Amino acid sequence: MAKIKAINISNISGERTVYVNQAILNKNKGILNDRYYENFKNKYEQVTLIEAENIDYFNNITKKKTNYKDFRRNIITSGINLNNLINKKLQIGNVVLKVHQLCQPCRYLQNKLNIDNLVKLLLNKSGVCAEIIKSGKISTFDQIKMIK
């Protein structure tokens, strides 16, 4: 069963991210209290998601114990292959998201975590960017369903 494993936000760009148990997602705005709320370049950057399994894989091959939140994605999922959802819609509670593209890892994250080759190791394993189609509230452990 696909579900939310954790929700992660930061209210100031560049500052540490923190886990929250619930989040309000507003259409055309983003996640309330997140650094990119009403401050994103493209509509598909309103929310980011990453698979816990990919972070676990990364930690295993690097022999690190990097926390899920340190990857700076908003929603950490489990039990779902996000890469297969490009141009598809997801429902989490009453929230609907449209997945637009892969999020590729960046040197900013590599430098922030001080992990050599992070960009190379996480290529195509760094999550997806999504647009909020329908506003609502999500919570940790909510089920994720793909909409046809």
Short mmCIF file of N, CA, C and O in Angstrom, two decimals:
data_model
loop_
_atom_site.label_atom_id
_atom_site.label_comp_id
_atom_site.label_asym_id
_atom_site.label_seq_id
_atom_site.Cartn_x
_atom_site.Cartn_y
_atom_site.Cartn_z
N MET A 1 0.83 -1.18 0.00
CA MET A 1 0.00 0.00 0.00
C MET A 1 0.88 1.25 0.00
O MET A 1 1.78 1.38 0.82
N ALA A 2 0.63 2.14 -0.92
CA ALA A 2 1.38 3.39 -1.00
C ALA A 2 0.88 4.37 0.05
O ALA A 2 -0.33 4.51 0.25
N LYS A 3 1.82 5.03 0.73
CA LYS A 3 1.42 5.97 1.78
C LYS A 3 2.48 7.05 1.97
O LYS A 3 3.61 6.94 1.47
N ILE A 4 2.09 8.06 2.72
CA ILE A 4 3.03 9.11 3.14
C ILE A 4 3.79 8.60 4.35
O ILE A 4 3.19 8.20 5.35
N LYS A 5 5.10 8.62 4.25
CA LYS A 5 5.93 8.20 5.38
C LYS A 5 6.27 9.41 6.25
O LYS A 5 6.37 9.30 7.47
N ALA A 6 6.46 10.57 5.61
CA ALA A 6 6.78 11.80 6.35
C ALA A 6 6.43 13.01 5.50
O ALA A 6 6.38 12.93 4.28
N ILE A 7 6.19 14.14 6.17
CA ILE A 7 5.95 15.42 5.52
C ILE A 7 7.01 16.38 6.04
O ILE A 7 7.29 16.42 7.24
N ASN A 8 7.58 17.14 5.13
CA ASN A 8 8.79 17.91 5.43
C ASN A 8 8.67 19.32 4.84
O ASN A 8 8.40 19.46 3.65
N ILE A 9 8.86 20.35 5.65
CA ILE A 9 8.83 21.73 5.14
C ILE A 9 9.94 22.55 5.78
O ILE A 9 10.54 22.16 6.77
N SER A 10 10.18 23.69 5.18
CA SER A 10 11.08 24.70 5.74
C SER A 10 10.47 26.05 5.40
O SER A 10 10.11 26.29 4.25
N ASN A 11 10.34 26.93 6.39
CA ASN A 11 9.69 28.19 6.09
C ASN A 11 10.65 29.26 5.55
O ASN A 11 10.21 30.31 5.09
N ILE A 12 11.95 28.97 5.57
CA ILE A 12 12.94 29.91 5.03
C ILE A 12 13.90 29.15 4.12
O ILE A 12 14.46 28.13 4.52
N SER A 13 14.08 29.65 2.90
CA SER A 13 14.98 29.01 1.94
C SER A 13 16.38 28.89 2.53
O SER A 13 16.91 29.83 3.12
N GLY A 14 16.97 27.71 2.39
CA GLY A 14 18.32 27.47 2.89
C GLY A 14 18.38 27.01 4.34
O GLY A 14 19.40 26.50 4.79
N GLU A 15 17.30 27.19 5.08
CA GLU A 15 17.27 26.76 6.48
C GLU A 15 16.94 25.28 6.57
O GLU A 15 16.50 24.66 5.61
N ARG A 16 17.13 24.72 7.74
CA ARG A 16 16.83 23.31 7.96
C ARG A 16 15.34 23.03 7.72
O ARG A 16 14.49 23.87 7.98
N THR A 17 15.07 21.85 7.23
CA THR A 17 13.69 21.43 7.06
C THR A 17 13.24 20.68 8.31
O THR A 17 14.07 20.14 9.05
N VAL A 18 11.93 20.67 8.53
CA VAL A 18 11.39 20.01 9.72
C VAL A 18 10.22 19.13 9.32
O VAL A 18 9.49 19.43 8.37
N TYR A 19 10.04 18.05 10.08
CA TYR A 19 8.88 17.20 9.88
C TYR A 19 7.65 17.84 10.50
O TYR A 19 7.73 18.45 11.56
N VAL A 20 6.53 17.67 9.83
CA VAL A 20 5.23 18.05 10.38
C VAL A 20 4.29 16.86 10.20
O VAL A 20 4.46 16.06 9.28
N ASN A 21 3.34 16.72 11.10
CA ASN A 21 2.40 15.60 11.01
C ASN A 21 1.31 15.83 9.98
O ASN A 21 0.76 14.88 9.45
N GLN A 22 0.99 17.11 9.75
CA GLN A 22 -0.04 17.47 8.79
C GLN A 22 0.42 18.69 8.00
O GLN A 22 1.24 19.46 8.47
N ALA A 23 -0.15 18.84 6.80
CA ALA A 23 0.15 20.02 5.99
C ALA A 23 -1.09 20.39 5.19
O ALA A 23 -1.86 19.52 4.78
N ILE A 24 -1.25 21.69 4.98
CA ILE A 24 -2.33 22.19 4.14
C ILE A 24 -1.73 22.54 2.79
O ILE A 24 -0.78 23.32 2.71
N LEU A 25 -2.28 21.94 1.74
CA LEU A 25 -1.83 22.18 0.37
C LEU A 25 -2.88 23.01 -0.35
O LEU A 25 -4.05 22.60 -0.40
N ASN A 26 -2.48 24.16 -0.86
CA ASN A 26 -3.41 25.06 -1.53
C ASN A 26 -3.10 25.15 -3.01
O ASN A 26 -1.97 25.43 -3.41
N LYS A 27 -4.15 24.92 -3.81
CA LYS A 27 -4.04 24.98 -5.27
C LYS A 27 -3.45 26.32 -5.70
O LYS A 27 -3.83 27.37 -5.19
N ASN A 28 -2.51 26.24 -6.62
CA ASN A 28 -1.83 27.42 -7.19
C ASN A 28 -0.97 28.19 -6.20
O ASN A 28 -0.48 29.27 -6.51
N LYS A 29 -0.77 27.64 -5.00
CA LYS A 29 0.04 28.34 -3.98
C LYS A 29 1.16 27.47 -3.42
O LYS A 29 2.26 27.94 -3.24
N GLY A 30 0.86 26.22 -3.10
CA GLY A 30 1.86 25.34 -2.52
C GLY A 30 1.45 24.85 -1.15
O GLY A 30 0.27 24.81 -0.81
N ILE A 31 2.46 24.53 -0.33
CA ILE A 31 2.22 24.02 1.02
C ILE A 31 2.30 25.19 1.99
O ILE A 31 3.32 25.90 2.05
N LEU A 32 1.23 25.40 2.74
CA LEU A 32 1.18 26.48 3.71
C LEU A 32 2.38 26.39 4.66
O LEU A 32 2.70 25.31 5.15
N ASN A 33 3.04 27.50 4.88
CA ASN A 33 4.21 27.63 5.76
C ASN A 33 5.50 27.08 5.18
O ASN A 33 6.52 27.05 5.88
N ASP A 34 5.49 26.64 3.93
CA ASP A 34 6.72 26.18 3.29
C ASP A 34 7.39 27.37 2.59
O ASP A 34 6.73 28.33 2.19
N ARG A 35 8.69 27.28 2.40
CA ARG A 35 9.48 28.36 1.81
C ARG A 35 9.06 28.73 0.39
O ARG A 35 9.29 29.83 -0.06
N TYR A 36 8.44 27.81 -0.33
CA TYR A 36 8.04 28.09 -1.70
C TYR A 36 6.55 28.43 -1.83
O TYR A 36 6.04 28.55 -2.93
N TYR A 37 5.86 28.61 -0.72
CA TYR A 37 4.44 28.96 -0.77
C TYR A 37 4.28 30.29 -1.51
O TYR A 37 4.86 31.31 -1.14
N GLU A 38 3.55 30.26 -2.60
CA GLU A 38 3.34 31.41 -3.50
C GLU A 38 4.65 31.97 -4.06
O GLU A 38 4.71 33.13 -4.47
N ASN A 39 5.71 31.16 -4.05
CA ASN A 39 7.03 31.64 -4.47
C ASN A 39 7.76 30.58 -5.29
O ASN A 39 8.92 30.30 -5.06
N PHE A 40 7.06 29.99 -6.26
CA PHE A 40 7.67 28.98 -7.11
C PHE A 40 7.75 29.54 -8.53
O PHE A 40 6.98 30.42 -8.91
N LYS A 41 8.69 29.03 -9.31
CA LYS A 41 8.89 29.52 -10.68
C LYS A 41 7.87 28.96 -11.65
O LYS A 41 7.40 29.64 -12.54
N ASN A 42 7.54 27.69 -11.50
CA ASN A 42 6.61 27.00 -12.40
C ASN A 42 5.57 26.27 -11.57
O ASN A 42 5.86 25.81 -10.46
N LYS A 43 4.37 26.13 -12.11
CA LYS A 43 3.28 25.49 -11.36
C LYS A 43 3.61 24.08 -10.90
O LYS A 43 3.12 23.61 -9.89
N TYR A 44 4.48 23.41 -11.65
CA TYR A 44 4.82 22.04 -11.28
C TYR A 44 5.79 21.95 -10.11
O TYR A 44 6.13 20.87 -9.66
N GLU A 45 6.21 23.07 -9.57
CA GLU A 45 7.14 23.06 -8.43
C GLU A 45 6.44 23.30 -7.09
O GLU A 45 7.09 23.60 -6.10
N GLN A 46 5.12 23.16 -7.05
CA GLN A 46 4.38 23.46 -5.83
C GLN A 46 4.66 22.45 -4.71
O GLN A 46 4.64 22.81 -3.54
N VAL A 47 4.92 21.20 -5.09
CA VAL A 47 5.16 20.12 -4.12
C VAL A 47 6.21 19.18 -4.70
O VAL A 47 6.20 18.91 -5.90
N THR A 48 7.09 18.68 -3.84
CA THR A 48 8.04 17.66 -4.28
C THR A 48 7.83 16.39 -3.45
O THR A 48 7.48 16.46 -2.28
N LEU A 49 8.05 15.25 -4.09
CA LEU A 49 7.89 13.95 -3.43
C LEU A 49 9.13 13.11 -3.72
O LEU A 49 9.73 13.23 -4.79
N ILE A 50 9.49 12.26 -2.77
CA ILE A 50 10.60 11.33 -2.96
C ILE A 50 10.26 10.02 -2.24
O ILE A 50 9.57 10.02 -1.21
N GLU A 51 10.75 8.93 -2.79
CA GLU A 51 10.51 7.61 -2.21
C GLU A 51 11.49 7.33 -1.07
O GLU A 51 12.70 7.47 -1.24
N ALA A 52 10.97 6.90 0.05
CA ALA A 52 11.82 6.49 1.17
C ALA A 52 12.77 5.38 0.73
O ALA A 52 13.93 5.33 1.14
N GLU A 53 12.29 4.52 -0.15
CA GLU A 53 13.11 3.41 -0.63
C GLU A 53 14.37 3.90 -1.35
O GLU A 53 15.43 3.28 -1.24
N ASN A 54 14.26 5.00 -2.08
CA ASN A 54 15.44 5.55 -2.77
C ASN A 54 16.43 6.17 -1.79
O ASN A 54 17.64 6.08 -1.98
N ILE A 55 15.92 6.78 -0.74
CA ILE A 55 16.80 7.32 0.30
C ILE A 55 17.48 6.18 1.05
O ILE A 55 18.68 6.23 1.32
N ASP A 56 16.74 5.14 1.35
CA ASP A 56 17.32 3.96 2.01
C ASP A 56 18.41 3.34 1.13
O ASP A 56 19.48 2.96 1.64
N TYR A 57 18.15 3.25 -0.17
CA TYR A 57 19.13 2.72 -1.11
C TYR A 57 20.40 3.60 -1.09
O TYR A 57 21.51 3.09 -1.00
N PHE A 58 20.21 4.89 -1.17
CA PHE A 58 21.33 5.82 -1.14
C PHE A 58 22.14 5.64 0.14
O PHE A 58 23.37 5.57 0.11
N ASN A 59 21.47 5.58 1.28
CA ASN A 59 22.17 5.41 2.56
C ASN A 59 22.92 4.08 2.61
O ASN A 59 24.02 4.00 3.16
N ASN A 60 22.34 3.05 2.03
CA ASN A 60 22.98 1.74 2.02
C ASN A 60 24.27 1.75 1.19
O ASN A 60 25.30 1.25 1.63
N ILE A 61 24.21 2.33 -0.01
CA ILE A 61 25.41 2.29 -0.86
C ILE A 61 26.49 3.27 -0.41
O ILE A 61 27.65 3.06 -0.70
N THR A 62 26.09 4.33 0.31
CA THR A 62 27.09 5.30 0.80
C THR A 62 27.52 5.01 2.24
O THR A 62 28.42 5.65 2.74
N LYS A 63 26.84 4.08 2.87
CA LYS A 63 27.10 3.74 4.28
C LYS A 63 26.88 4.95 5.18
O LYS A 63 27.54 5.14 6.20
N LYS A 64 25.90 5.78 4.79
CA LYS A 64 25.52 6.97 5.57
C LYS A 64 24.20 6.71 6.26
O LYS A 64 23.51 5.73 5.97
N LYS A 65 23.83 7.61 7.14
CA LYS A 65 22.53 7.56 7.80
C LYS A 65 21.86 8.92 7.66
O LYS A 65 21.39 9.52 8.62
N THR A 66 21.80 9.39 6.40
CA THR A 66 21.20 10.68 6.13
C THR A 66 19.69 10.60 6.36
O THR A 66 19.02 9.70 5.87
N ASN A 67 19.18 11.54 7.14
CA ASN A 67 17.77 11.58 7.48
C ASN A 67 16.93 11.90 6.25
O ASN A 67 17.35 12.66 5.39
N TYR A 68 15.73 11.36 6.18
CA TYR A 68 14.83 11.61 5.05
C TYR A 68 14.64 13.12 4.81
O TYR A 68 14.66 13.58 3.68
N LYS A 69 14.46 13.87 5.87
CA LYS A 69 14.18 15.30 5.71
C LYS A 69 15.35 16.07 5.11
O LYS A 69 15.17 17.11 4.49
N ASP A 70 16.55 15.54 5.25
CA ASP A 70 17.73 16.23 4.74
C ASP A 70 17.79 16.25 3.21
O ASP A 70 18.56 17.01 2.63
N PHE A 71 16.95 15.44 2.56
CA PHE A 71 16.90 15.46 1.10
C PHE A 71 16.00 16.58 0.58
O PHE A 71 15.91 16.79 -0.62
N ARG A 72 15.33 17.30 1.49
CA ARG A 72 14.62 18.54 1.22
C ARG A 72 13.41 18.39 0.30
O ARG A 72 12.99 19.34 -0.33
N ARG A 73 12.84 17.21 0.21
CA ARG A 73 11.60 17.02 -0.51
C ARG A 73 10.45 17.14 0.49
O ARG A 73 10.60 16.84 1.66
N ASN A 74 9.27 17.56 0.00
CA ASN A 74 8.15 17.81 0.90
C ASN A 74 7.47 16.55 1.42
O ASN A 74 7.12 16.47 2.60
N ILE A 75 7.25 15.60 0.53
CA ILE A 75 6.51 14.40 0.92
C ILE A 75 7.40 13.19 0.66
O ILE A 75 7.85 12.96 -0.45
N ILE A 76 7.64 12.44 1.73
CA ILE A 76 8.42 11.21 1.62
C ILE A 76 7.39 10.07 1.57
O ILE A 76 6.54 9.95 2.44
N THR A 77 7.47 9.28 0.51
CA THR A 77 6.48 8.22 0.28
C THR A 77 7.09 6.85 0.54
O THR A 77 8.31 6.70 0.61
N SER A 78 6.23 5.87 0.63
CA SER A 78 6.69 4.48 0.62
C SER A 78 5.66 3.65 -0.14
O SER A 78 4.47 3.97 -0.17
N GLY A 79 6.17 2.62 -0.82
CA GLY A 79 5.30 1.69 -1.52
C GLY A 79 4.79 2.16 -2.87
O GLY A 79 3.81 1.62 -3.37
N ILE A 80 5.46 3.12 -3.49
CA ILE A 80 5.02 3.62 -4.79
C ILE A 80 6.23 4.04 -5.62
O ILE A 80 7.19 4.60 -5.08
N ASN A 81 6.20 3.73 -6.91
CA ASN A 81 7.27 4.13 -7.82
C ASN A 81 6.88 5.46 -8.45
O ASN A 81 6.07 5.51 -9.37
N LEU A 82 7.44 6.54 -7.93
CA LEU A 82 7.07 7.88 -8.38
C LEU A 82 7.49 8.16 -9.82
O LEU A 82 6.80 8.89 -10.53
N ASN A 83 8.58 7.58 -10.27
CA ASN A 83 9.05 7.83 -11.64
C ASN A 83 8.03 7.39 -12.69
O ASN A 83 8.01 7.92 -13.79
N ASN A 84 7.18 6.44 -12.35
CA ASN A 84 6.17 5.96 -13.28
C ASN A 84 4.93 6.84 -13.33
O ASN A 84 3.98 6.53 -14.04
N LEU A 85 4.92 7.93 -12.57
CA LEU A 85 3.72 8.74 -12.44
C LEU A 85 3.78 10.07 -13.18
O LEU A 85 2.90 10.91 -13.01
N ILE A 86 4.78 10.28 -14.02
CA ILE A 86 4.88 11.52 -14.78
C ILE A 86 3.61 11.69 -15.62
O ILE A 86 3.17 10.76 -16.28
N ASN A 87 3.03 12.89 -15.55
CA ASN A 87 1.79 13.25 -16.25
C ASN A 87 0.56 12.49 -15.75
O ASN A 87 -0.44 12.38 -16.45
N LYS A 88 0.64 11.98 -14.53
CA LYS A 88 -0.50 11.29 -13.92
C LYS A 88 -0.91 12.05 -12.66
O LYS A 88 -0.17 12.87 -12.14
N LYS A 89 -2.11 11.74 -12.18
CA LYS A 89 -2.63 12.38 -10.97
C LYS A 89 -2.65 11.41 -9.80
O LYS A 89 -2.89 10.22 -9.97
N LEU A 90 -2.40 11.97 -8.61
CA LEU A 90 -2.43 11.23 -7.36
C LEU A 90 -3.46 11.84 -6.44
O LEU A 90 -3.66 13.05 -6.45
N GLN A 91 -4.06 11.01 -5.61
CA GLN A 91 -4.94 11.52 -4.58
C GLN A 91 -4.41 11.09 -3.23
O GLN A 91 -4.07 9.92 -3.02
N ILE A 92 -4.32 12.07 -2.32
CA ILE A 92 -3.90 11.82 -0.94
C ILE A 92 -4.97 12.47 -0.08
O ILE A 92 -5.07 13.70 -0.03
N GLY A 93 -5.79 11.67 0.59
CA GLY A 93 -6.94 12.24 1.29
C GLY A 93 -7.83 12.92 0.26
O GLY A 93 -8.18 12.33 -0.75
N ASN A 94 -8.15 14.21 0.48
CA ASN A 94 -8.95 14.93 -0.51
C ASN A 94 -8.08 15.79 -1.43
O ASN A 94 -8.59 16.48 -2.30
N VAL A 95 -6.77 15.74 -1.28
CA VAL A 95 -5.83 16.50 -2.12
C VAL A 95 -5.56 15.74 -3.41
O VAL A 95 -5.37 14.52 -3.39
N VAL A 96 -5.52 16.47 -4.52
CA VAL A 96 -5.16 15.87 -5.80
C VAL A 96 -3.92 16.59 -6.33
O VAL A 96 -3.87 17.82 -6.35
N LEU A 97 -2.91 15.81 -6.72
CA LEU A 97 -1.67 16.32 -7.29
C LEU A 97 -1.50 15.80 -8.70
O LEU A 97 -1.88 14.67 -8.99
N LYS A 98 -0.90 16.61 -9.56
CA LYS A 98 -0.50 16.14 -10.88
C LYS A 98 1.02 16.14 -10.92
O LYS A 98 1.66 17.17 -10.71
N VAL A 99 1.59 14.98 -11.18
CA VAL A 99 3.04 14.84 -11.25
C VAL A 99 3.49 15.29 -12.64
O VAL A 99 2.98 14.80 -13.65
N HIS A 100 4.44 16.22 -12.69
CA HIS A 100 4.87 16.78 -13.97
C HIS A 100 6.23 16.28 -14.44
O HIS A 100 6.42 16.02 -15.61
N GLN A 101 7.19 16.18 -13.54
CA GLN A 101 8.54 15.82 -13.98
C GLN A 101 9.37 15.28 -12.83
O GLN A 101 9.03 15.45 -11.66
N LEU A 102 10.50 14.65 -13.21
CA LEU A 102 11.46 14.20 -12.21
C LEU A 102 12.15 15.40 -11.58
O LEU A 102 12.39 16.40 -12.25
N CYS A 103 12.45 15.29 -10.31
CA CYS A 103 13.32 16.26 -9.62
C CYS A 103 14.72 15.65 -9.70
O CYS A 103 14.92 14.55 -9.21
N GLN A 104 15.62 16.35 -10.29
CA GLN A 104 16.98 15.83 -10.33
C GLN A 104 17.78 16.41 -9.16
O GLN A 104 17.51 17.52 -8.71
N PRO A 105 18.72 15.63 -8.65
CA PRO A 105 19.54 16.13 -7.54
C PRO A 105 20.40 17.30 -8.00
O PRO A 105 20.67 17.45 -9.19
N CYS A 106 20.82 18.11 -7.05
CA CYS A 106 21.59 19.30 -7.41
C CYS A 106 22.86 19.39 -6.55
O CYS A 106 22.97 18.76 -5.51
N ARG A 107 23.77 20.19 -7.03
CA ARG A 107 25.03 20.41 -6.30
C ARG A 107 24.79 21.09 -4.95
O ARG A 107 25.53 20.88 -4.01
N TYR A 108 23.72 21.90 -4.88
CA TYR A 108 23.39 22.55 -3.61
C TYR A 108 23.20 21.48 -2.53
O TYR A 108 23.76 21.58 -1.45
N LEU A 109 22.40 20.46 -2.84
CA LEU A 109 22.17 19.38 -1.88
C LEU A 109 23.45 18.60 -1.62
O LEU A 109 23.76 18.27 -0.48
N GLN A 110 24.20 18.32 -2.67
CA GLN A 110 25.47 17.60 -2.53
C GLN A 110 26.40 18.35 -1.58
O GLN A 110 27.00 17.75 -0.68
N ASN A 111 26.50 19.66 -1.75
CA ASN A 111 27.36 20.47 -0.88
C ASN A 111 26.80 20.59 0.53
O ASN A 111 27.55 20.52 1.51
N LYS A 112 25.49 20.76 0.64
CA LYS A 112 24.85 20.90 1.95
C LYS A 112 25.04 19.64 2.80
O LYS A 112 25.30 19.72 3.99
N LEU A 113 24.94 18.48 2.15
CA LEU A 113 25.11 17.21 2.87
C LEU A 113 26.56 16.75 2.92
O LEU A 113 26.88 15.79 3.61
N ASN A 114 27.41 17.43 2.14
CA ASN A 114 28.84 17.11 2.10
C ASN A 114 29.06 15.63 1.73
O ASN A 114 29.80 14.91 2.41
N ILE A 115 28.38 15.22 0.65
CA ILE A 115 28.49 13.84 0.17
C ILE A 115 28.95 13.87 -1.28
O ILE A 115 28.22 14.32 -2.16
N ASP A 116 30.17 13.42 -1.52
CA ASP A 116 30.69 13.35 -2.89
C ASP A 116 29.81 12.45 -3.75
O ASP A 116 29.30 11.44 -3.27
N ASN A 117 29.66 12.81 -5.00
CA ASN A 117 28.93 12.01 -5.99
C ASN A 117 27.44 11.88 -5.71
O ASN A 117 26.78 11.03 -6.31
N LEU A 118 26.89 12.68 -4.80
CA LEU A 118 25.46 12.60 -4.52
C LEU A 118 24.65 12.78 -5.79
O LEU A 118 23.72 12.02 -6.05
N VAL A 119 25.01 13.77 -6.61
CA VAL A 119 24.27 14.04 -7.84
C VAL A 119 24.25 12.80 -8.73
O VAL A 119 23.21 12.39 -9.23
N LYS A 120 25.40 12.18 -8.90
CA LYS A 120 25.49 10.98 -9.75
C LYS A 120 24.71 9.81 -9.15
O LYS A 120 24.00 9.10 -9.86
N LEU A 121 24.82 9.62 -7.85
CA LEU A 121 24.17 8.48 -7.19
C LEU A 121 22.64 8.60 -7.16
O LEU A 121 21.94 7.59 -7.15
N LEU A 122 22.13 9.84 -7.15
CA LEU A 122 20.69 10.03 -7.07
C LEU A 122 20.03 10.37 -8.40
O LEU A 122 18.83 10.65 -8.43
N LEU A 123 20.77 10.33 -9.47
CA LEU A 123 20.20 10.62 -10.78
C LEU A 123 19.00 9.70 -11.03
O LEU A 123 19.09 8.49 -10.88
N ASN A 124 17.87 10.29 -11.34
CA ASN A 124 16.61 9.58 -11.56
C ASN A 124 16.08 8.85 -10.33
O ASN A 124 15.20 8.00 -10.43
N LYS A 125 16.60 9.19 -9.15
CA LYS A 125 16.14 8.60 -7.89
C LYS A 125 15.88 9.68 -6.85
O LYS A 125 15.90 9.42 -5.65
N SER A 126 15.65 10.89 -7.33
CA SER A 126 15.56 12.03 -6.42
C SER A 126 14.16 12.62 -6.32
O SER A 126 13.98 13.74 -5.88
N GLY A 127 13.17 11.88 -6.76
CA GLY A 127 11.80 12.31 -6.57
C GLY A 127 11.18 12.99 -7.78
O GLY A 127 11.75 12.98 -8.88
N VAL A 128 10.00 13.56 -7.55
CA VAL A 128 9.24 14.21 -8.61
C VAL A 128 8.69 15.55 -8.13
O VAL A 128 8.56 15.79 -6.92
N CYS A 129 8.35 16.39 -9.10
CA CYS A 129 7.72 17.68 -8.85
C CYS A 129 6.25 17.57 -9.23
O CYS A 129 5.91 16.97 -10.26
N ALA A 130 5.38 18.19 -8.43
CA ALA A 130 3.95 18.09 -8.69
C ALA A 130 3.23 19.42 -8.48
O ALA A 130 3.71 20.29 -7.75
N GLU A 131 2.10 19.51 -9.12
CA GLU A 131 1.21 20.66 -9.03
C GLU A 131 0.00 20.27 -8.18
O GLU A 131 -0.49 19.14 -8.27
N ILE A 132 -0.48 21.19 -7.37
CA ILE A 132 -1.68 20.94 -6.57
C ILE A 132 -2.90 21.25 -7.43
O ILE A 132 -3.11 22.39 -7.83
N ILE A 133 -3.68 20.23 -7.72
CA ILE A 133 -4.88 20.37 -8.54
C ILE A 133 -6.10 20.65 -7.67
O ILE A 133 -7.00 21.40 -8.04
N LYS A 134 -6.14 20.03 -6.48
CA LYS A 134 -7.24 20.23 -5.54
C LYS A 134 -6.67 20.42 -4.14
O LYS A 134 -5.88 19.59 -3.68
N SER A 135 -7.05 21.50 -3.49
CA SER A 135 -6.55 21.84 -2.15
C SER A 135 -7.09 20.90 -1.09
O SER A 135 -8.13 20.26 -1.26
N GLY A 136 -6.38 20.87 0.04
CA GLY A 136 -6.83 20.09 1.18
C GLY A 136 -5.71 19.86 2.16
O GLY A 136 -4.64 20.47 2.07
N LYS A 137 -5.96 18.96 3.09
CA LYS A 137 -5.00 18.65 4.14
C LYS A 137 -4.52 17.22 3.99
O LYS A 137 -5.31 16.33 3.67
N ILE A 138 -3.21 17.02 4.19
CA ILE A 138 -2.64 15.67 4.19
C ILE A 138 -2.00 15.41 5.55
O ILE A 138 -1.65 16.35 6.27
N SER A 139 -1.86 14.15 5.87
CA SER A 139 -1.26 13.74 7.14
C SER A 139 -0.30 12.59 6.91
O SER A 139 -0.46 11.81 5.96
N THR A 140 0.65 12.47 7.80
CA THR A 140 1.56 11.33 7.79
C THR A 140 0.73 10.05 7.84
O THR A 140 -0.27 9.98 8.56
N PHE A 141 1.13 9.08 7.06
CA PHE A 141 0.51 7.76 6.94
C PHE A 141 -0.75 7.74 6.07
O PHE A 141 -1.35 6.68 5.91
N ASP A 142 -1.15 8.89 5.48
CA ASP A 142 -2.26 8.88 4.54
C ASP A 142 -1.91 7.99 3.36
O ASP A 142 -0.77 7.93 2.91
N GLN A 143 -2.93 7.33 2.84
CA GLN A 143 -2.77 6.46 1.67
C GLN A 143 -2.68 7.32 0.41
O GLN A 143 -3.33 8.35 0.28
N ILE A 144 -1.84 6.87 -0.54
CA ILE A 144 -1.68 7.54 -1.84
C ILE A 144 -2.31 6.65 -2.90
O ILE A 144 -2.00 5.47 -2.99
N LYS A 145 -3.22 7.25 -3.69
CA LYS A 145 -3.89 6.50 -4.75
C LYS A 145 -3.65 7.18 -6.08
O LYS A 145 -3.67 8.41 -6.18
N MET A 146 -3.41 6.40 -7.12
CA MET A 146 -3.28 6.96 -8.45
C MET A 146 -4.68 7.11 -9.02
O MET A 146 -5.53 6.23 -8.87
N ILE A 147 -4.92 8.26 -9.67
CA ILE A 147 -6.21 8.53 -10.30
C ILE A 147 -6.07 8.25 -11.78
O ILE A 147 -5.10 8.68 -12.41
N LYS A 148 -7.02 7.58 -12.37
CA LYS A 148 -6.96 7.28 -13.80
C LYS A 148 -7.35 8.46 -14.63
O LYS A 148 -8.02 9.35 -14.25
#
